[in-house]
Coordinates of C-alpha atoms in Angstrom, one line a residue:
Chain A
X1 CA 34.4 16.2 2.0
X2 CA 37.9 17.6 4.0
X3 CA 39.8 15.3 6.2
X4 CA 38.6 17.2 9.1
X5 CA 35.1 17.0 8.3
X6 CA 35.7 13.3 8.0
X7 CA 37.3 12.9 11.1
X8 CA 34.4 14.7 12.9
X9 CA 32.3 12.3 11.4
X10 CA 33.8 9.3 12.1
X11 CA 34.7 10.6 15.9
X12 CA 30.6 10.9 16.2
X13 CA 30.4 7.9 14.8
X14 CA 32.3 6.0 17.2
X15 CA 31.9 8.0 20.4
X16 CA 28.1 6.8 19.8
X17 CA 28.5 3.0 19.9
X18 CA 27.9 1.4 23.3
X19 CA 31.0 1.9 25.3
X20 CA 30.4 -2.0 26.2
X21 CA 31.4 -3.6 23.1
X22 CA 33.6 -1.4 21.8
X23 CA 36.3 -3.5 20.2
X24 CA 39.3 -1.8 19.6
X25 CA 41.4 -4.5 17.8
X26 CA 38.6 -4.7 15.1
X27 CA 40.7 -4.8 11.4
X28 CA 37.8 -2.0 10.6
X29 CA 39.2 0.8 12.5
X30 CA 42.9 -0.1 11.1
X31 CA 41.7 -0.2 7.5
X32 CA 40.4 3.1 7.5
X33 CA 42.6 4.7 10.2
X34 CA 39.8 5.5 12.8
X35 CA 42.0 3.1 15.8
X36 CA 43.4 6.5 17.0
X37 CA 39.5 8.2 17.3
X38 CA 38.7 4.7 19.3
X39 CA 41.3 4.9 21.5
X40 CA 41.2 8.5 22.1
X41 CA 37.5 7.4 23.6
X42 CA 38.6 5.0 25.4
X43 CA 41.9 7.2 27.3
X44 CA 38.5 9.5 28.0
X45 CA 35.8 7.0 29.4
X46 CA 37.5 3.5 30.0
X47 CA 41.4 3.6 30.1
X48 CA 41.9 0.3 30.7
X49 CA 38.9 -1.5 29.0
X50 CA 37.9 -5.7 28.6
X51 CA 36.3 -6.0 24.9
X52 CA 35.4 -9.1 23.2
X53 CA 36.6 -10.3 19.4
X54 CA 34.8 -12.6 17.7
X55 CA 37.9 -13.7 15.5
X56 CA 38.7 -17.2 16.4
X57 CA 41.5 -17.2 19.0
X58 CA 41.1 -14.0 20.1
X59 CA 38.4 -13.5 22.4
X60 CA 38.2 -11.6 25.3
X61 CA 41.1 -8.9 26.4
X62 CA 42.0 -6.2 28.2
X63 CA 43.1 -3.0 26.3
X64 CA 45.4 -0.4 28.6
X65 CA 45.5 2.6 26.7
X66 CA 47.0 5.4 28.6
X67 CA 50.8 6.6 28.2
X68 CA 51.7 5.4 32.5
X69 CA 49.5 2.6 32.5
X70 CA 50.7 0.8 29.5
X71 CA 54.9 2.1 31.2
X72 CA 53.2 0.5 34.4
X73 CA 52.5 -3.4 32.4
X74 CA 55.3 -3.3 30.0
X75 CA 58.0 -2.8 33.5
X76 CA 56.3 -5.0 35.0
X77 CA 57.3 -9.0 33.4
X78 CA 56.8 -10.6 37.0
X79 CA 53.5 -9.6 37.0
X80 CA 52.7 -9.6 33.1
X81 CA 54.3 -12.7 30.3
X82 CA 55.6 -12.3 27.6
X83 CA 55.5 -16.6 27.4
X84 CA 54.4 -17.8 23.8
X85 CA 53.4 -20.1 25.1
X86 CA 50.6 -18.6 27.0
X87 CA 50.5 -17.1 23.6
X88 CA 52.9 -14.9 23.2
X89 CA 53.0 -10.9 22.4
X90 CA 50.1 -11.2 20.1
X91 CA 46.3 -11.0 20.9
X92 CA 45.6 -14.3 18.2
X93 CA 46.6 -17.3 19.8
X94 CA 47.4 -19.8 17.0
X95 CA 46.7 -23.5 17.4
X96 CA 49.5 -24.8 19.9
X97 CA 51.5 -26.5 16.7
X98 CA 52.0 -23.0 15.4
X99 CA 53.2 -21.5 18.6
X100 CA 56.6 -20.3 18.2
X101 CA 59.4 -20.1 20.7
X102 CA 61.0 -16.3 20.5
X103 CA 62.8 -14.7 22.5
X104 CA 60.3 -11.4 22.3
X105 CA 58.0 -14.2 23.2
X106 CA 59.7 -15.3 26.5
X107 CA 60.2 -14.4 30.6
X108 CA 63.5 -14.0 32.0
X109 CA 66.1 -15.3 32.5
X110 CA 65.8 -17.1 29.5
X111 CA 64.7 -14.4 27.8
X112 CA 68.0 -12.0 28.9
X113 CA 70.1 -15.0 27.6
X114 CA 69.1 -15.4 24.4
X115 CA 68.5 -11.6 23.5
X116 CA 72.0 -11.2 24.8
X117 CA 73.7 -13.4 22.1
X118 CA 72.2 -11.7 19.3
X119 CA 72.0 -7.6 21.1
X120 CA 75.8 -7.0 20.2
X121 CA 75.1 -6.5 16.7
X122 CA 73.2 -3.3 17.3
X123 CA 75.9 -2.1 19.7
X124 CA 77.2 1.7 19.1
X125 CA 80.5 0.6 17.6
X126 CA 78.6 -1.6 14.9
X127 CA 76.1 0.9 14.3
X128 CA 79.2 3.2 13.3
X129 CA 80.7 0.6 11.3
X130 CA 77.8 0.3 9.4
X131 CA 77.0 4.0 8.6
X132 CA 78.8 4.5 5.6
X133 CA 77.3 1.6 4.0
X134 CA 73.6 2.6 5.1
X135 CA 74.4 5.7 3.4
X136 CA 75.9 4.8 0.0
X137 CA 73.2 2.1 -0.5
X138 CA 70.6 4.7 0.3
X139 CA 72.3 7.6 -2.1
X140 CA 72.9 5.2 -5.0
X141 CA 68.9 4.0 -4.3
X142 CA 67.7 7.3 -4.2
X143 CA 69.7 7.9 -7.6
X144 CA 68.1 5.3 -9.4
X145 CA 64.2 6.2 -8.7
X146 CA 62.8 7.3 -11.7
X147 CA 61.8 10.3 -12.5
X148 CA 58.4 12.2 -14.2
X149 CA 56.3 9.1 -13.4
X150 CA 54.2 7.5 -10.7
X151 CA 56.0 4.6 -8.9
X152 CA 55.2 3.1 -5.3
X153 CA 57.3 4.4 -2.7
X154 CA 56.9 1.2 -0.2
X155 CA 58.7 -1.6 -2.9
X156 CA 60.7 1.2 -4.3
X157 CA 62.7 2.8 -1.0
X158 CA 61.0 1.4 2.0
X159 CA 61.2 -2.8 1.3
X160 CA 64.4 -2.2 -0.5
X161 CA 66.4 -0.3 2.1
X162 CA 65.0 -2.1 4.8
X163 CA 65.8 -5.4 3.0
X164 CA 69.3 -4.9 2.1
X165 CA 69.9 -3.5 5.8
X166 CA 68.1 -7.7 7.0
X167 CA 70.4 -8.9 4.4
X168 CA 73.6 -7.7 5.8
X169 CA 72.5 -8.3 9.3
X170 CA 72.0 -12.0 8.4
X171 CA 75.0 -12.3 6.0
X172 CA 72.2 -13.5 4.0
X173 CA 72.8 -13.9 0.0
X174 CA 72.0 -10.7 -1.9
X175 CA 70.2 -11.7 -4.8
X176 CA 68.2 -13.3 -2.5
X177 CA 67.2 -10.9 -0.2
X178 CA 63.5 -10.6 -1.4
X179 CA 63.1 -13.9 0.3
X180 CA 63.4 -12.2 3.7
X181 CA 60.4 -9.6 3.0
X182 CA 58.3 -11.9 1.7
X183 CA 58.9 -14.1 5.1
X184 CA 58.6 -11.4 6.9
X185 CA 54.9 -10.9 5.9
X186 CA 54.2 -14.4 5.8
X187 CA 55.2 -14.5 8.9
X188 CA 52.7 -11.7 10.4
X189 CA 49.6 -12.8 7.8
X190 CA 46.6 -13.8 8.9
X191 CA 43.9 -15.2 7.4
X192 CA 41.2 -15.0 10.1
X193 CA 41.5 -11.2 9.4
X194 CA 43.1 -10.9 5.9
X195 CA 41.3 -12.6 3.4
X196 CA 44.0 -12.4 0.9
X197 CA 46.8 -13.9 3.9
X198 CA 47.6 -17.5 3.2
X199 CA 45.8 -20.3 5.3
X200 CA 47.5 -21.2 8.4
X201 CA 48.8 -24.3 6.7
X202 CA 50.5 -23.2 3.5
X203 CA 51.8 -20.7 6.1
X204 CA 53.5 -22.8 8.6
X205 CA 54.6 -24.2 5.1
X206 CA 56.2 -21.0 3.8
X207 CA 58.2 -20.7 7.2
X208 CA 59.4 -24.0 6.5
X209 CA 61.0 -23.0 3.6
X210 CA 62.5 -20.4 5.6
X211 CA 63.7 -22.5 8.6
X212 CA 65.4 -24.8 5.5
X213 CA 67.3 -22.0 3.8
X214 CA 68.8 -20.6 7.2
X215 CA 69.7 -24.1 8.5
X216 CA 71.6 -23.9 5.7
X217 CA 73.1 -20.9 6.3
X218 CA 73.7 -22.7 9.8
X219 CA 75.1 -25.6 9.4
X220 CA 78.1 -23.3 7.1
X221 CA 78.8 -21.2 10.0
X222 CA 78.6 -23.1 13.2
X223 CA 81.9 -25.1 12.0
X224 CA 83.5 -21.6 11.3
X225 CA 85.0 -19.4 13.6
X226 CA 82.4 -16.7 14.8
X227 CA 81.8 -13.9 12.9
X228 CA 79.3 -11.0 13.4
X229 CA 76.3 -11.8 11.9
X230 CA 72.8 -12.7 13.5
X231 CA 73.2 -16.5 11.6
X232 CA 76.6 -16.5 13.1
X233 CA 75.7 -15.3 16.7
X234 CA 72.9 -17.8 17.5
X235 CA 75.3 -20.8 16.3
X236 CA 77.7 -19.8 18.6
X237 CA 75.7 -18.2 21.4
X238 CA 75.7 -20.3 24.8
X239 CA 71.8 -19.5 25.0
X240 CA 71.0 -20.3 21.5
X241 CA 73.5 -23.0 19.7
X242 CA 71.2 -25.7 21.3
X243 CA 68.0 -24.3 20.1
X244 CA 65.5 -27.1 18.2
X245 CA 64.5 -26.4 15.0
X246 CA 61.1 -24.5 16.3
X247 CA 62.8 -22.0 18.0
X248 CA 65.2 -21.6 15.7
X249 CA 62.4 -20.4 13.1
X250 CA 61.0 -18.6 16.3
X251 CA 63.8 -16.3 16.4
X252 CA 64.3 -15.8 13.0
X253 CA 60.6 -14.8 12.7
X254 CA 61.4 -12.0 15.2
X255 CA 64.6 -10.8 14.0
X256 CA 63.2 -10.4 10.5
X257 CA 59.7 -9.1 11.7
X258 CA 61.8 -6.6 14.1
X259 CA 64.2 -5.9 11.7
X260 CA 62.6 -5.3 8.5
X261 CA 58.8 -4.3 9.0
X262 CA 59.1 -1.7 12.0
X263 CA 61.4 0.3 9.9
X264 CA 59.5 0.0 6.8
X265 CA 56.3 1.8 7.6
X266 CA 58.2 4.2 9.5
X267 CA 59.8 5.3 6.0
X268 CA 56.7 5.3 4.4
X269 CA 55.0 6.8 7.4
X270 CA 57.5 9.4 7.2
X271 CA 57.2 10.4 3.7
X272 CA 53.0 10.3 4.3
X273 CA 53.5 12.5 7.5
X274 CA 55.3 15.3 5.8
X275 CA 53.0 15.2 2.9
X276 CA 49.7 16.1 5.3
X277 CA 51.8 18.9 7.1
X278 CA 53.7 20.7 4.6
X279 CA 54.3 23.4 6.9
X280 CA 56.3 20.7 8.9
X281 CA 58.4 20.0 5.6
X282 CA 58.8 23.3 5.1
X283 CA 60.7 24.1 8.3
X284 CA 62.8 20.6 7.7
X285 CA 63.7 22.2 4.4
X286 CA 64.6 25.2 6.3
X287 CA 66.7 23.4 8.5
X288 CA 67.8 19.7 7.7
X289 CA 69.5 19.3 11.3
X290 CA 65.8 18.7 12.5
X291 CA 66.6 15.3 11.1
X292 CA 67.9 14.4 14.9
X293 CA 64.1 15.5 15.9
X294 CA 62.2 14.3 12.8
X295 CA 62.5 10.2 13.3
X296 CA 61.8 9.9 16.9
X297 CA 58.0 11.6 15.5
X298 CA 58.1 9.8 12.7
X299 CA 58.3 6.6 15.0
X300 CA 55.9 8.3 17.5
X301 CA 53.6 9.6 14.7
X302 CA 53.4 6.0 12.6
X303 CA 53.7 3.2 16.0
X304 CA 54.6 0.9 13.3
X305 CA 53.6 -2.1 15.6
X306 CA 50.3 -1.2 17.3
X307 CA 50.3 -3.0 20.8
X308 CA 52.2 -5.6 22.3
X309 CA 50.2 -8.5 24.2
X310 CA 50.8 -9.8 27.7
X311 CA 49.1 -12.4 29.9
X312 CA 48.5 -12.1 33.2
X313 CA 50.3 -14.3 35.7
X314 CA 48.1 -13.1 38.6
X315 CA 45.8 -10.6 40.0
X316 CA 46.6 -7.3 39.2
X317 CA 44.5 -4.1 39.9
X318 CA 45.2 -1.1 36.9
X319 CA 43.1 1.7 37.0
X320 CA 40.3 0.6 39.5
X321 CA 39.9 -2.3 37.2
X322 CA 41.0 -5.8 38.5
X323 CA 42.6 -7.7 35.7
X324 CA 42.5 -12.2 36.6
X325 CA 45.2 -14.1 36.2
X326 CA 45.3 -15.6 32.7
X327 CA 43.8 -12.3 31.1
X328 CA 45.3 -10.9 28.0
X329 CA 46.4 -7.7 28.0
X330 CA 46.8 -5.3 25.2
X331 CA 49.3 -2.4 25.5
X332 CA 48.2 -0.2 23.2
X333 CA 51.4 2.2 22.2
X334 CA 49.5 3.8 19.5
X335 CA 47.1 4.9 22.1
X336 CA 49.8 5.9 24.9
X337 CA 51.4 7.9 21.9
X338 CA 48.6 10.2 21.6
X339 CA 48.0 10.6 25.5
X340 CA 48.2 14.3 26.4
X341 CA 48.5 13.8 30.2
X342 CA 52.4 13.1 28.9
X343 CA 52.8 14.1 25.7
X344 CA 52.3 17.6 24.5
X345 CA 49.6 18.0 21.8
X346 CA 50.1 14.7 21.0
X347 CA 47.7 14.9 18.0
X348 CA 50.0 16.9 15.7
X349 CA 53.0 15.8 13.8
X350 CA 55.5 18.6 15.2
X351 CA 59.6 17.3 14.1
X352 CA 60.9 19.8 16.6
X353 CA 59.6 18.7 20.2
X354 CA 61.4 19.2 23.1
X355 CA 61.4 15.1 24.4
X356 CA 60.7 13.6 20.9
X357 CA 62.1 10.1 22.2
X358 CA 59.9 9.9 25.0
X359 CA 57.3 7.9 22.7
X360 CA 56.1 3.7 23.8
X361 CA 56.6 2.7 19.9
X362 CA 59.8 1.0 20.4
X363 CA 58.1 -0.8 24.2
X364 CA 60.1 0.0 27.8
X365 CA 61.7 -2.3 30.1
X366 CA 63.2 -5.6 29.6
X367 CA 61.7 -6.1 26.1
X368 CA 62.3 -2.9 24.7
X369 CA 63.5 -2.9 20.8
X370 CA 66.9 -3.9 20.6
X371 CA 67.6 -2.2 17.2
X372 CA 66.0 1.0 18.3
X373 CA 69.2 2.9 17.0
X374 CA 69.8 1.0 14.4
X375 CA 66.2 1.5 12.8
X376 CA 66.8 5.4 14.2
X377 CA 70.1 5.7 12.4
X378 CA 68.5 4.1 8.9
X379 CA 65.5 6.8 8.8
X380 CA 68.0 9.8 9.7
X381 CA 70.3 8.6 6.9
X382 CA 67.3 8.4 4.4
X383 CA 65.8 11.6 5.6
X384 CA 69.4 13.2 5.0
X385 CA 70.1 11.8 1.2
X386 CA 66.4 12.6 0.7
X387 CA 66.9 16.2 1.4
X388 CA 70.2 16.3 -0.3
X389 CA 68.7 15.5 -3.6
X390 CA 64.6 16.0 -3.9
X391 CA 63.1 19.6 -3.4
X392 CA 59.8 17.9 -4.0
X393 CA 58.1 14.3 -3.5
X394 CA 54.1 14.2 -5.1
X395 CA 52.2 11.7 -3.2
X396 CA 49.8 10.8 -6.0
X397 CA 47.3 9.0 -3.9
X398 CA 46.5 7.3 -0.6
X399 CA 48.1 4.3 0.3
X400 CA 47.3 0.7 0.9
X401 CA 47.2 0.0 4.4
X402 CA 48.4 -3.4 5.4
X403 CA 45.6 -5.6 6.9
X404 CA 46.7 -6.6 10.9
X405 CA 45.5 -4.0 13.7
X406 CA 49.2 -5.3 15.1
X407 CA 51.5 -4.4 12.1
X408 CA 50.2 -0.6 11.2
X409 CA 51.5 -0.2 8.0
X410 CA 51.5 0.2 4.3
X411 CA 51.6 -2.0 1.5
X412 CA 51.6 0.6 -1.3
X413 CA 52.3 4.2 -1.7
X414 CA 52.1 6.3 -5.4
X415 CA 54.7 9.1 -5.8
X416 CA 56.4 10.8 -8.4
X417 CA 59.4 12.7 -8.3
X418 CA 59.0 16.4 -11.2
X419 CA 62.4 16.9 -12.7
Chain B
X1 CA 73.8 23.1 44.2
X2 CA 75.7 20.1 43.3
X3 CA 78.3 20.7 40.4
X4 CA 78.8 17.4 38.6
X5 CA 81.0 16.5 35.3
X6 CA 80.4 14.5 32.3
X7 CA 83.0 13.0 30.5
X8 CA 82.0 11.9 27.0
X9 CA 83.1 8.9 24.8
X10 CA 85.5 11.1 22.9
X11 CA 87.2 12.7 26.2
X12 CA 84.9 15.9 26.1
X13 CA 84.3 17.2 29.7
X14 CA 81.1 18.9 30.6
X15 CA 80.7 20.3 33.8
X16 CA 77.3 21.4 35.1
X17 CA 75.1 23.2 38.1
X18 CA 72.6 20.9 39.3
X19 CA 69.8 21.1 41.9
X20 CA 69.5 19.1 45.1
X21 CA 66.8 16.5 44.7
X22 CA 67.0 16.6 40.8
X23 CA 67.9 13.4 39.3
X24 CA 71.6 12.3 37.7
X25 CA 69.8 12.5 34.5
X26 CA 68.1 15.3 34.7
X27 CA 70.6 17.8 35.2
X28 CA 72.4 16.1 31.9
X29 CA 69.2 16.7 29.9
X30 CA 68.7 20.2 31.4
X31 CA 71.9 21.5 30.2
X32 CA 71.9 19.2 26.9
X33 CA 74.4 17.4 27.9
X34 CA 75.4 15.1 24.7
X35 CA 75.6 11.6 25.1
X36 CA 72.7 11.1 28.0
X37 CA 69.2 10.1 26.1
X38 CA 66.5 9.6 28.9
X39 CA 64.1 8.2 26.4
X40 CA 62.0 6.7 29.1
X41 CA 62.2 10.3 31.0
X42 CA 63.8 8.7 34.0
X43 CA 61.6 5.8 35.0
X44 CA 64.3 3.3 34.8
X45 CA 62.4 1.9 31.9
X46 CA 65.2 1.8 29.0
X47 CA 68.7 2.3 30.1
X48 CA 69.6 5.4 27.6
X49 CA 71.1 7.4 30.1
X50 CA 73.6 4.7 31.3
X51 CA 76.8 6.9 33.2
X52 CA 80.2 5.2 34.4
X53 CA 80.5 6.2 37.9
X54 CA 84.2 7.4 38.9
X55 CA 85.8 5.4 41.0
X56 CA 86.3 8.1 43.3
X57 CA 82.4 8.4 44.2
X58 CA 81.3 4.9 43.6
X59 CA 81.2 4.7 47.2
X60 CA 78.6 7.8 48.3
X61 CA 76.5 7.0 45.0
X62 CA 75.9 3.7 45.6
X63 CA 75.0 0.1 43.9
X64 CA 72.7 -0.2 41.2
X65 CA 68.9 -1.3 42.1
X66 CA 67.2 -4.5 41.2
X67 CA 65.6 -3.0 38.3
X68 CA 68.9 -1.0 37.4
X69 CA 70.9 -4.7 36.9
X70 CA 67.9 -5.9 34.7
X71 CA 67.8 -3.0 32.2
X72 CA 71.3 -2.8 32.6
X73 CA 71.6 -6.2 31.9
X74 CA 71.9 -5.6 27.6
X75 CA 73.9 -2.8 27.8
X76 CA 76.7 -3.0 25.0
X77 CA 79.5 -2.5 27.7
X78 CA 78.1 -3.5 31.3
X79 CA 81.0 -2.5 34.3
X80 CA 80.7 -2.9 37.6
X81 CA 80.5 1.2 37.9
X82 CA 77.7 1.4 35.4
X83 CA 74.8 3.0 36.6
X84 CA 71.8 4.3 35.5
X85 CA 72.3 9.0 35.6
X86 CA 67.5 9.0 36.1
X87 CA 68.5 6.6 39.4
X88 CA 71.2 8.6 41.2
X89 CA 69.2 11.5 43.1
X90 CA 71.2 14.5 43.7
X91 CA 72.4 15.9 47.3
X92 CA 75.4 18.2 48.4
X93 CA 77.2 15.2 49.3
X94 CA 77.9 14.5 45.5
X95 CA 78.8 17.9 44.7
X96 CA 81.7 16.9 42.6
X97 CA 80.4 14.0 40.4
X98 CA 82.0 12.7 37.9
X99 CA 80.6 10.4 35.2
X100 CA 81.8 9.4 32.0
X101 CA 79.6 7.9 29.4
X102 CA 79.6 4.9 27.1
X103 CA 80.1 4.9 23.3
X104 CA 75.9 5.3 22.6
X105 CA 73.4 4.8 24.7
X106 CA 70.4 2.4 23.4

C-alpha cells in the first residue's frame, strides 16, 4: 500500500468517528502518526473542541487547534496558568506529591524572575561564543559514524549532540553526560500511557538521583564566584538561590527536558523529512544557504513538543465556545502548524518559505522557548557539516516513535552512510 | 512615505521607503532588512524584532505598551529606548527614523 493510499484511509477512518468523542490526545494517533489527520478534522468541524480521556488524571479538556486561537491563549497568561500547581503545562496531572515547581510551570512575576536568572545563557553573545565548539564537536561526530553499515541515527547524532550541548550548558562532568538523557526521559515517562515507562514511584526515585547529583554540583559553586553556567546561575540568581529542593529538581527537569529533547527530534525529524521529499534535498544540495530556511521547517514540520497545557482562571469565550474556569486547555501547536488560514500549504515540507519562523513550535508570549536560537543555531550547524561531508544518508527503515502525544518524537532511527 | 534607517549591531546602516500605516517592522522585513526577525509576524507575541529607538525620536514614537515591557522583559539587553519595530505604526511624522538594533534578536 503507498503512503498516500494510507493516509486516505486512515483520514476516512477518522473523519467517520463521532465528532463527540473524538479524543485527540489518544497515544493511538501519536503511535502511528494519524494526530495531524485528527486535528486537521477538528480545525474543519470543531476548532476549539472539549474531549474526554480515560487515562487517570487526565480527563476532560479543551483542545484549541487553530494557528490565532492557540496565539490568542498562549498571549493571554491573565486569563490562562501556566501554575503547576493547578497542574502545570501538561494534560496528566500527577498526584500532588509529584507536582513539580518550574518555572515553565509558573504565572508572573514569579515566573519573569526566575526565567530571567537562567535566560542570559542563551543571549546572542553566548550563542557566538559557543559556535565554534558546536561546530567542531559536530564535525569530529560526524567523522566518526561508521560507514557501509546500519546504525541508529537518534543515539548516534541526535542524543549525542544534544547531550554534549546539556553538558556544557550545565558545566556538568563529561563522562557523565549520559546521565542527563536518561533524566531527561525519565523525566517525561509515563506509565499510564507507556507501558514500558517506569512506575511513578521508581520515577520520582530516579529524579532523586538526579536532584542528589546536581546538589552536588551546587553546593561546589554557590561558595564560588559566579560563573556562566545554568548550575551556576540559579545559585546565584536573586529569584532562585533560595529555591527548596522540589523546585530545584523542578527546574532542572525543564532545563534538561527544554534543552535536550526539543532539539533531538528536530535532528532526527530533519533527517526523516528530507528522506520523504527528496526533491526538497535535492534543492538543499543545490544550494546549502537554504540552511537559514531549512530549520525553522524542520521545527515547524516535526513540533517536537505537541501542545502546551493551560488552566483556565475564569470564564473565557474562544470560538463561540465558552471555556469555565478551572478547564484545561490544550494548545495544540502541531495543529496550528498545519492551519492554512496562516500558513501557506502547510501540509508540505517546503525549506524555502517566505516566513518560515512564523511556526507556534517554539510557544508565543511570555513563555516562549528561551533557547529558541540556541536549539536554531545547533540544527543549522549539523545541517551545514552534514552537507559538507555526506552526498547520501539511506534511511533503512521507519523509526521508533516515542510513546507521549506531548513529546513527538523518536526513539530509534536505522541509517547507513555508502562510501 | 516615511524613510526610516536601521543601524545594525556591526554599524551597517540601512535606509528604507516605508508606507504610512505599515508597521516599524514591517517595512524592515519588506526590504530584508537583516537583523529584524518578526517571528510572531507582528503580534507583539515574541519580541524578535526588538529596535533601539534614537534618542532624537524617542519622543514622537512613544513608550512601550503593557505587553511591549512584558515580552520585553527577557530581552538580553533591555534600555529604556528599546521598543518593539511590529508596535511602532508608521506616519509622515516619523519620516526620518532611526533605529539601531541589538546583537540578535530571540
Amino acid at each position: 500500500m503507498t503512503t498516500t493510499t494510507a493516509t486516505a484511509d486512515a483520514r476516512a477512518r477518522i473523519n467517520a468517528l463521532p465528532l463527540d468523542g473524538l479524543n485527540p490526545a489518544d497515544i493511538q494517533y501519536f503511535l502511528d502518526d494519524t494526530a495531524p489527520l485528527v486535528f486537521e478534522r477538528l480545525r474543519r468541524e470543531d476548532p476549539v473542541h472539549r474531549s474526554f480521556s480515560p487515562v487517570e488524571g487526565m480527563g476532560h479538556y479543551w483542545s484549541v487547534t487553530r494557528y490565532q486561537d492557540i496565539m490568542a491563549v498562549d498571549t493571554n497568561h491573565a486569563a490562562f496558568s501556566s501554575e503547576w500547581s493547578k497542574g502545570g503545562i501538561t494534560l496528566y496531572n500527577p498526584p500532588e506529591s509529584d507536582r513539580l515547581p518550574m518555572f515553565i510551570a509558573m504565572d508572573p512575576p514569579k515566573h519573569d524572575d526566575q526565567r530571567k536568572a537562567v535566560a542570559n545563557i542563551v543571549a546572542p553573545a553566548n550563542l557566538n561564543n559557543w559556535q565554534d565548539l558546536i561546530r567542531s564537536r559536530t564535525a569530529t561526530l560526524l567523522d566518526s559514524l561508521p560507514r557501509n553499515e546500519t546504525f541508529d541515527w537518534v543515539d548516534k547524532v541526535s542524543i549525542e549532540l544534544t547531550t554534549c550541548m546539556l553538558a556544557t550548558l550545565f558545566d556538568f562532568p563529561f563522562e557523565d553526560r549520559r546521565l542527563l538523557t536518561w533524566w531527561s526521559d525519565v523525566a517525561t515517562m509515563n506509565k499510564l500511557v507507556n507501558p514500558d515507562a517506569l512506575g511513578p514511584e521508581e520515577r520520582m526515585a530516579e529524579l532523586g538521583k538526579m536532584l542528589g547529583y546536581f546538589t552536588k554540583l551546587w553546593n561546589e559553586r554557590v561558595n564560588a564566584p559566579p560563573r556562566t553556567d545554568l548550575v551556576s546561575m540559579l545559585a546565584h540568581g536573586a529569584a532562585t538561590k533560595n529555591m527548596g529542593p522540589m523546585e530545584y529538581m523542578g527546574n532542572l527537569v525543564l532545563l534538561i527536558v527544554g534543552g535536550n529533547d526539543t532539539t533531538r527530534n528536530s535532528m532526527t525529524g530533519g533527517l526523516l523529512a528530507l528522506h520523504d521529499h527528496p526533491e526538497e534535498f535535492a534543492k538543499l544540495r543545490a544550494n546549502p544557504a537554504l540552511v537559514d530556511s531549512l530549520v525553522p521547517e524542520i521545527i515547524r514540520w516535526q513540533t517536537p513538543l505537541a501542545y502546551m497545557r493551560r488552566t483556565a482562571n475564569r470564564d473565557v469565550e474562544l470560538a463561540g465556545k465558552t471555556i469555565r474556569a478551572g478547564d484545561k486547555v490544550a494548545m495544540w501547536y502541531l495543529s496550528g502548524n498545519r492551519d492554512d488560514a496562516v500558513i501557506e500549504q502547510p501540509d508540505r515540507f517546503i525549506i524555502d518559505r517566505a516566513r518560515p519562523r512564523q511556526h507556534l513550535s517554539f510557544g508565543f508570549g511570555i513563555h516562549r522557548c528561551v533557547g529558541n536560537r540556541l536549539a536554531e543555531l545547533q540544527l543549522k550547524i549539523l545541517w551545514e557539516e552534514i552537507l559538507n561531508r555526506f552526498p547520501v544518508i539511506e534511511v533503512m527503515g521507519p523509526p521508533t516513535r516515542v510513546k507521549s502525544a506531548f513529546v513527538r518524537g523518536f526513539s530509534s532511527l536505522p541509517v547507513r552512510l555508502p562510501g | 512615505m516615511p524613510k526610516v534607517t536601521f543601524i545594525a549591531h556591526d554599524g551597517l546602516v540601512r535606509e528604507v521607503q516605508a508606507s504610512v500605516g505599515q508597521s516599524l517592522m514591517q517595512a524592515a522585513l519588506d526590504h530584508n532588512v537583516r537583523g529584524i526577525d518578526g517571528d510572531c509576524g507582528g503580534q507583539c507575541a515574541c519580541a524578535t524584532c526588538h529596535v533601539f529607538v534614537d534618542p532624537a525620536w524617542t519622543g514622537r514614537v512613544g513608550p512601550r505598551t503593557a505587553q511591549e515591557d512584558e515580552m520585553l522583559n527577557f530581552a538580553a539587553e533591555l534600555r529604556d529606548n528599546s521598543r518593539l519595530a511590529c508596535q511602532i505604526p508608521l506616519t509622515e511624522a516619523l519620516d526620518g527614523l532611526v533605529v539601531a538594533l541589538p546583537e540578535g534578536q530571540h
